[in-house]
PDB file of C-alpha atoms in Angstrom:
ATOM      1  CA  MET A  91     103.983  94.772 103.389  1.00  0.00           C
ATOM      2  CA  MET A  92     106.936  96.097 101.482  1.00  0.00           C
ATOM      3  CA  ILE A  93     108.560  99.295 102.731  1.00  0.00           C
ATOM      4  CA  HIS A  94     110.418 101.886 100.656  1.00  0.00           C
ATOM      5  CA  PRO A  95     114.148 102.154 101.571  1.00  0.00           C
ATOM      6  CA  THR A  96     113.584 105.616 103.072  1.00  0.00           C
ATOM      7  CA  GLY A  97     110.237 104.711 104.642  1.00  0.00           C
ATOM      8  CA  LYS A  98     108.315 107.156 102.459  1.00  0.00           C
ATOM      9  CA  ALA A  99     105.998 104.505 100.983  1.00  0.00           C
ATOM     10  CA  VAL A 100     104.446 101.135 101.762  1.00  0.00           C
ATOM     11  CA  PHE A 101     103.074  98.480  99.414  1.00  0.00           C
ATOM     12  CA  VAL A 102     100.390  96.194 100.879  1.00  0.00           C
ATOM     13  CA  GLU A 103     100.427  92.658  99.459  1.00  0.00           C
ATOM     14  CA  VAL A 104      96.944  91.202  98.988  1.00  0.00           C
ATOM     15  CA  PRO A 105      97.104  87.471  98.168  1.00  0.00           C
ATOM     16  CA  LYS A 106      96.409  86.464  94.555  1.00  0.00           C
ATOM     17  CA  THR A 107      96.426  90.011  93.161  1.00  0.00           C
ATOM     18  CA  GLY A 108      99.838  90.031  91.493  1.00  0.00           C
ATOM     19  CA  SER A 109     101.611  90.956  94.703  1.00  0.00           C
ATOM     20  CA  THR A 110     104.465  88.472  94.154  1.00  0.00           C
ATOM     21  CA  ALA A 111     105.404  90.125  90.852  1.00  0.00           C
ATOM     22  CA  CYS A 112     105.074  93.576  92.425  1.00  0.00           C
ATOM     23  CA  THR A 113     107.235  92.666  95.429  1.00  0.00           C
ATOM     24  CA  LYS A 114     109.946  91.197  93.188  1.00  0.00           C
ATOM     25  CA  HIS A 115     109.997  94.493  91.314  1.00  0.00           C
ATOM     26  CA  LEU A 116     110.090  96.504  94.548  1.00  0.00           C
ATOM     27  CA  HIS A 117     112.746  94.271  96.138  1.00  0.00           C
ATOM     28  CA  ALA A 118     114.965  94.754  93.089  1.00  0.00           C
ATOM     29  CA  HIS A 119     114.788  98.490  93.853  1.00  0.00           C
ATOM     30  CA  GLY A 120     115.740  98.228  97.531  1.00  0.00           C
ATOM     31  CA  TRP A 121     112.341  97.867  99.177  1.00  0.00           C
ATOM     32  CA  PHE A 122     112.205  95.459 102.133  1.00  0.00           C
ATOM     33  CA  GLN A 123     109.652  93.274 103.891  1.00  0.00           C
ATOM     34  CA  ASN A 124     107.883  94.597 106.997  1.00  0.00           C
ATOM     35  CA  GLY A 125     109.744  93.014 109.911  1.00  0.00           C
ATOM     36  CA  GLY A 126     111.863  90.855 107.611  1.00  0.00           C
ATOM     37  CA  LYS A 127     115.570  90.063 108.042  1.00  0.00           C
ATOM     38  CA  GLY A 128     116.174  92.266 111.055  1.00  0.00           C
ATOM     39  CA  TYR A 129     114.085  95.238 109.936  1.00  0.00           C
ATOM     40  CA  ALA A 130     111.753  96.814 112.464  1.00  0.00           C
ATOM     41  CA  THR A 131     108.060  96.125 112.169  1.00  0.00           C
ATOM     42  CA  LEU A 132     105.631  98.939 111.480  1.00  0.00           C
ATOM     43  CA  PRO A 133     103.572  99.691 114.605  1.00  0.00           C
ATOM     44  CA  ASN A 134     100.483  97.529 115.108  1.00  0.00           C
ATOM     45  CA  THR A 135     101.126  95.218 112.158  1.00  0.00           C
ATOM     46  CA  ALA A 136     102.090  91.591 111.846  1.00  0.00           C
ATOM     47  CA  THR A 137     105.365  90.799 110.131  1.00  0.00           C
ATOM     48  CA  GLY A 138     105.693  89.250 106.721  1.00  0.00           C
ATOM     49  CA  ARG A 139     104.158  89.352 103.308  1.00  0.00           C
ATOM     50  CA  HIS A 140     100.470  89.601 103.916  1.00  0.00           C
ATOM     51  CA  SER A 141     100.412  92.019 106.800  1.00  0.00           C
ATOM     52  CA  TYR A 142      98.299  95.139 106.418  1.00  0.00           C
ATOM     53  CA  PRO A 143      98.002  98.545 108.053  1.00  0.00           C
ATOM     54  CA  THR A 144      95.503  98.983 110.867  1.00  0.00           C
ATOM     55  CA  ALA A 145      93.909 102.364 111.558  1.00  0.00           C
ATOM     56  CA  SER A 146      96.690 103.159 114.043  1.00  0.00           C
ATOM     57  CA  THR A 147      99.344 102.072 111.528  1.00  0.00           C
ATOM     58  CA  LYS A 148      97.690 104.350 108.970  1.00  0.00           C
ATOM     59  CA  ALA A 149      97.858 107.240 111.451  1.00  0.00           C
ATOM     60  CA  PHE A 150     101.570 106.517 111.964  1.00  0.00           C
ATOM     61  CA  LEU A 151     102.199 106.392 108.198  1.00  0.00           C
ATOM     62  CA  ASP A 152     100.295 109.672 107.743  1.00  0.00           C
ATOM     63  CA  GLU A 153     102.333 111.303 110.500  1.00  0.00           C
ATOM     64  CA  MET A 154     105.527 110.153 108.784  1.00  0.00           C
ATOM     65  CA  GLY A 155     104.266 111.410 105.418  1.00  0.00           C
ATOM     66  CA  ALA A 156     104.318 107.921 103.892  1.00  0.00           C
ATOM     67  CA  THR A 157     102.094 106.930 100.976  1.00  0.00           C
ATOM     68  CA  SER A 158     100.549 103.455 100.817  1.00  0.00           C
ATOM     69  CA  TYR A 159      99.601 101.389  97.770  1.00  0.00           C
ATOM     70  CA  GLY A 160      97.794  98.122  97.094  1.00  0.00           C
ATOM     71  CA  VAL A 161      96.233  96.106  94.279  1.00  0.00           C
ATOM     72  CA  VAL A 162      92.745  94.569  93.983  1.00  0.00           C
ATOM     73  CA  ARG A 163      91.609  91.908  91.551  1.00  0.00           C
ATOM     74  CA  ASN A 164      88.266  90.713  90.240  1.00  0.00           C
ATOM     75  CA  PRO A 165      87.129  88.275  93.000  1.00  0.00           C
ATOM     76  CA  PHE A 166      86.277  85.500  90.537  1.00  0.00           C
ATOM     77  CA  ASP A 167      89.703  85.778  88.871  1.00  0.00           C
ATOM     78  CA  ARG A 168      91.321  85.827  92.300  1.00  0.00           C
ATOM     79  CA  MET A 169      89.636  82.538  93.259  1.00  0.00           C
ATOM     80  CA  ALA A 170      90.490  81.038  89.866  1.00  0.00           C
ATOM     81  CA  SER A 171      94.124  81.950  90.533  1.00  0.00           C
ATOM     82  CA  LEU A 172      93.939  80.254  93.925  1.00  0.00           C
ATOM     83  CA  TRP A 173      92.438  77.166  92.259  1.00  0.00           C
ATOM     84  CA  ARG A 174      95.242  77.046  89.665  1.00  0.00           C
ATOM     85  CA  ALA A 175      97.850  77.381  92.403  1.00  0.00           C
ATOM     86  CA  SER A 176      96.495  74.943  94.961  1.00  0.00           C
ATOM     87  CA  ALA A 177      93.863  72.531  93.588  1.00  0.00           C
ATOM     88  CA  PRO A 178      94.910  68.909  93.870  1.00  0.00           C
ATOM     89  CA  GLY A 179      95.406  66.993  90.635  1.00  0.00           C
ATOM     90  CA  ASN A 180      92.784  67.510  87.974  1.00  0.00           C
ATOM     91  CA  THR A 181      90.099  68.938  90.309  1.00  0.00           C
ATOM     92  CA  SER A 182      87.641  71.095  88.394  1.00  0.00           C
ATOM     93  CA  PHE A 183      87.084  74.684  89.502  1.00  0.00           C
ATOM     94  CA  HIS A 184      83.489  73.868  90.384  1.00  0.00           C
ATOM     95  CA  ALA A 185      84.490  70.856  92.516  1.00  0.00           C
ATOM     96  CA  TYR A 186      87.233  72.902  94.180  1.00  0.00           C
ATOM     97  CA  MET A 187      84.814  75.680  95.149  1.00  0.00           C
ATOM     98  CA  ILE A 188      82.224  73.226  96.479  1.00  0.00           C
ATOM     99  CA  SER A 189      84.829  71.262  98.452  1.00  0.00           C
ATOM    100  CA  GLY A 190      85.929  74.272 100.490  1.00  0.00           C
ATOM    101  CA  LYS A 191      89.484  72.839 100.536  1.00  0.00           C
ATOM    102  CA  PHE A 192      90.844  76.317  99.915  1.00  0.00           C
ATOM    103  CA  ARG A 193      89.705  77.325 103.399  1.00  0.00           C
ATOM    104  CA  HIS A 194      91.966  76.721 106.372  1.00  0.00           C
ATOM    105  CA  GLY A 195      89.762  78.062 109.131  1.00  0.00           C
ATOM    106  CA  ASP A 196      88.187  81.397 109.973  1.00  0.00           C
ATOM    107  CA  MET A 197      91.439  83.324 109.581  1.00  0.00           C
ATOM    108  CA  ASP A 198      92.379  81.983 106.146  1.00  0.00           C
ATOM    109  CA  ILE A 199      94.152  84.943 104.554  1.00  0.00           C
ATOM    110  CA  LEU A 200      93.738  83.714 101.012  1.00  0.00           C
ATOM    111  CA  THR A 201      89.971  84.005 101.090  1.00  0.00           C
ATOM    112  CA  GLN A 202      89.610  87.148 103.209  1.00  0.00           C
ATOM    113  CA  PRO A 203      87.887  90.021 101.386  1.00  0.00           C
ATOM    114  CA  GLN A 204      90.385  92.334  99.721  1.00  0.00           C
ATOM    115  CA  HIS A 205      89.206  95.320 101.728  1.00  0.00           C
ATOM    116  CA  THR A 206      90.672  93.573 104.809  1.00  0.00           C
ATOM    117  CA  TRP A 207      94.087  94.673 103.560  1.00  0.00           C
ATOM    118  CA  LEU A 208      93.128  97.874 101.810  1.00  0.00           C
ATOM    119  CA  ASP A 209      90.786  99.743 104.170  1.00  0.00           C
ATOM    120  CA  ASN A 210      93.710 101.872 105.362  1.00  0.00           C
ATOM    121  CA  VAL A 211      95.599 102.273 102.081  1.00  0.00           C
ATOM    122  CA  ASP A 212      95.940 105.570 100.188  1.00  0.00           C
ATOM    123  CA  HIS A 213      95.981 104.307  96.580  1.00  0.00           C
ATOM    124  CA  VAL A 214      94.433 101.143  95.186  1.00  0.00           C
ATOM    125  CA  MET A 215      95.295  99.848  91.724  1.00  0.00           C
ATOM    126  CA  ARG A 216      93.329  97.288  89.733  1.00  0.00           C
ATOM    127  CA  TYR A 217      95.138  94.111  88.702  1.00  0.00           C
ATOM    128  CA  GLU A 218      93.509  94.310  85.286  1.00  0.00           C
ATOM    129  CA  MET A 219      95.106  97.749  84.689  1.00  0.00           C
ATOM    130  CA  LEU A 220      98.211  97.320  86.835  1.00  0.00           C
ATOM    131  CA  GLU A 221     100.887  98.427  84.351  1.00  0.00           C
ATOM    132  CA  GLU A 222      99.131 101.696  83.486  1.00  0.00           C
ATOM    133  CA  GLN A 223      98.132 102.532  87.041  1.00  0.00           C
ATOM    134  CA  TRP A 224     101.552 101.600  88.424  1.00  0.00           C
ATOM    135  CA  ASP A 225     103.229 103.964  85.957  1.00  0.00           C
ATOM    136  CA  TYR A 226     100.706 106.702  86.829  1.00  0.00           C
ATOM    137  CA  TRP A 227     101.389 106.508  90.586  1.00  0.00           C
ATOM    138  CA  ALA A 228     105.139 106.098  90.024  1.00  0.00           C
ATOM    139  CA  ASP A 229     105.135 109.284  87.954  1.00  0.00           C
ATOM    140  CA  ARG A 230     102.806 111.193  90.273  1.00  0.00           C
ATOM    141  CA  TYR A 231     104.577 110.516  93.591  1.00  0.00           C
ATOM    142  CA  GLY A 232     107.972 109.120  92.674  1.00  0.00           C
ATOM    143  CA  ASP A 233     107.800 106.388  95.336  1.00  0.00           C
ATOM    144  CA  LEU A 234     107.240 103.403  93.082  1.00  0.00           C
ATOM    145  CA  PRO A 235     110.064 102.291  90.797  1.00  0.00           C
ATOM    146  CA  VAL A 236     109.302 102.706  87.125  1.00  0.00           C
ATOM    147  CA  GLY A 237     109.781  99.950  84.621  1.00  0.00           C
ATOM    148  CA  PRO A 238     107.846  96.843  83.745  1.00  0.00           C
ATOM    149  CA  ILE A 239     106.587  94.627  86.546  1.00  0.00           C
ATOM    150  CA  PRO A 240     107.903  91.109  85.969  1.00  0.00           C
ATOM    151  CA  VAL A 241     105.449  88.492  84.738  1.00  0.00           C
ATOM    152  CA  ILE A 242     105.437  85.446  86.994  1.00  0.00           C
TER     153      ILE A 242
END
């Protein structure tokens, strides 16, 4: 999770949904990683990129008046992105899916359903409409930095 410099907003990073581009944009505007580089960790969350708010974390964020954001992506496109990023050699998408090599055990974060991260998030944007929705929420609440999200 990325945290606004004043703590008034949180961005939840779901793997393979454009979160790397979003976090680069947020980091350039002073946002920091949950528990990263000496920063305190939000209550009841793991540290690092792909942590997510639990129900008790959500209650804490609500009490603090913080707004939370996240991005979802078409599940097929998300798996295709994982294949492009991690398939060995010239493995076809079909062979990659059948092999199960993308799985690293029951707790594999890359293949967890997206709602795992977003059940306790206030606003969810769609990857396919990210630029428009990002600008909408940035304008509506003022938490998110405006400007184009970098293409990675």
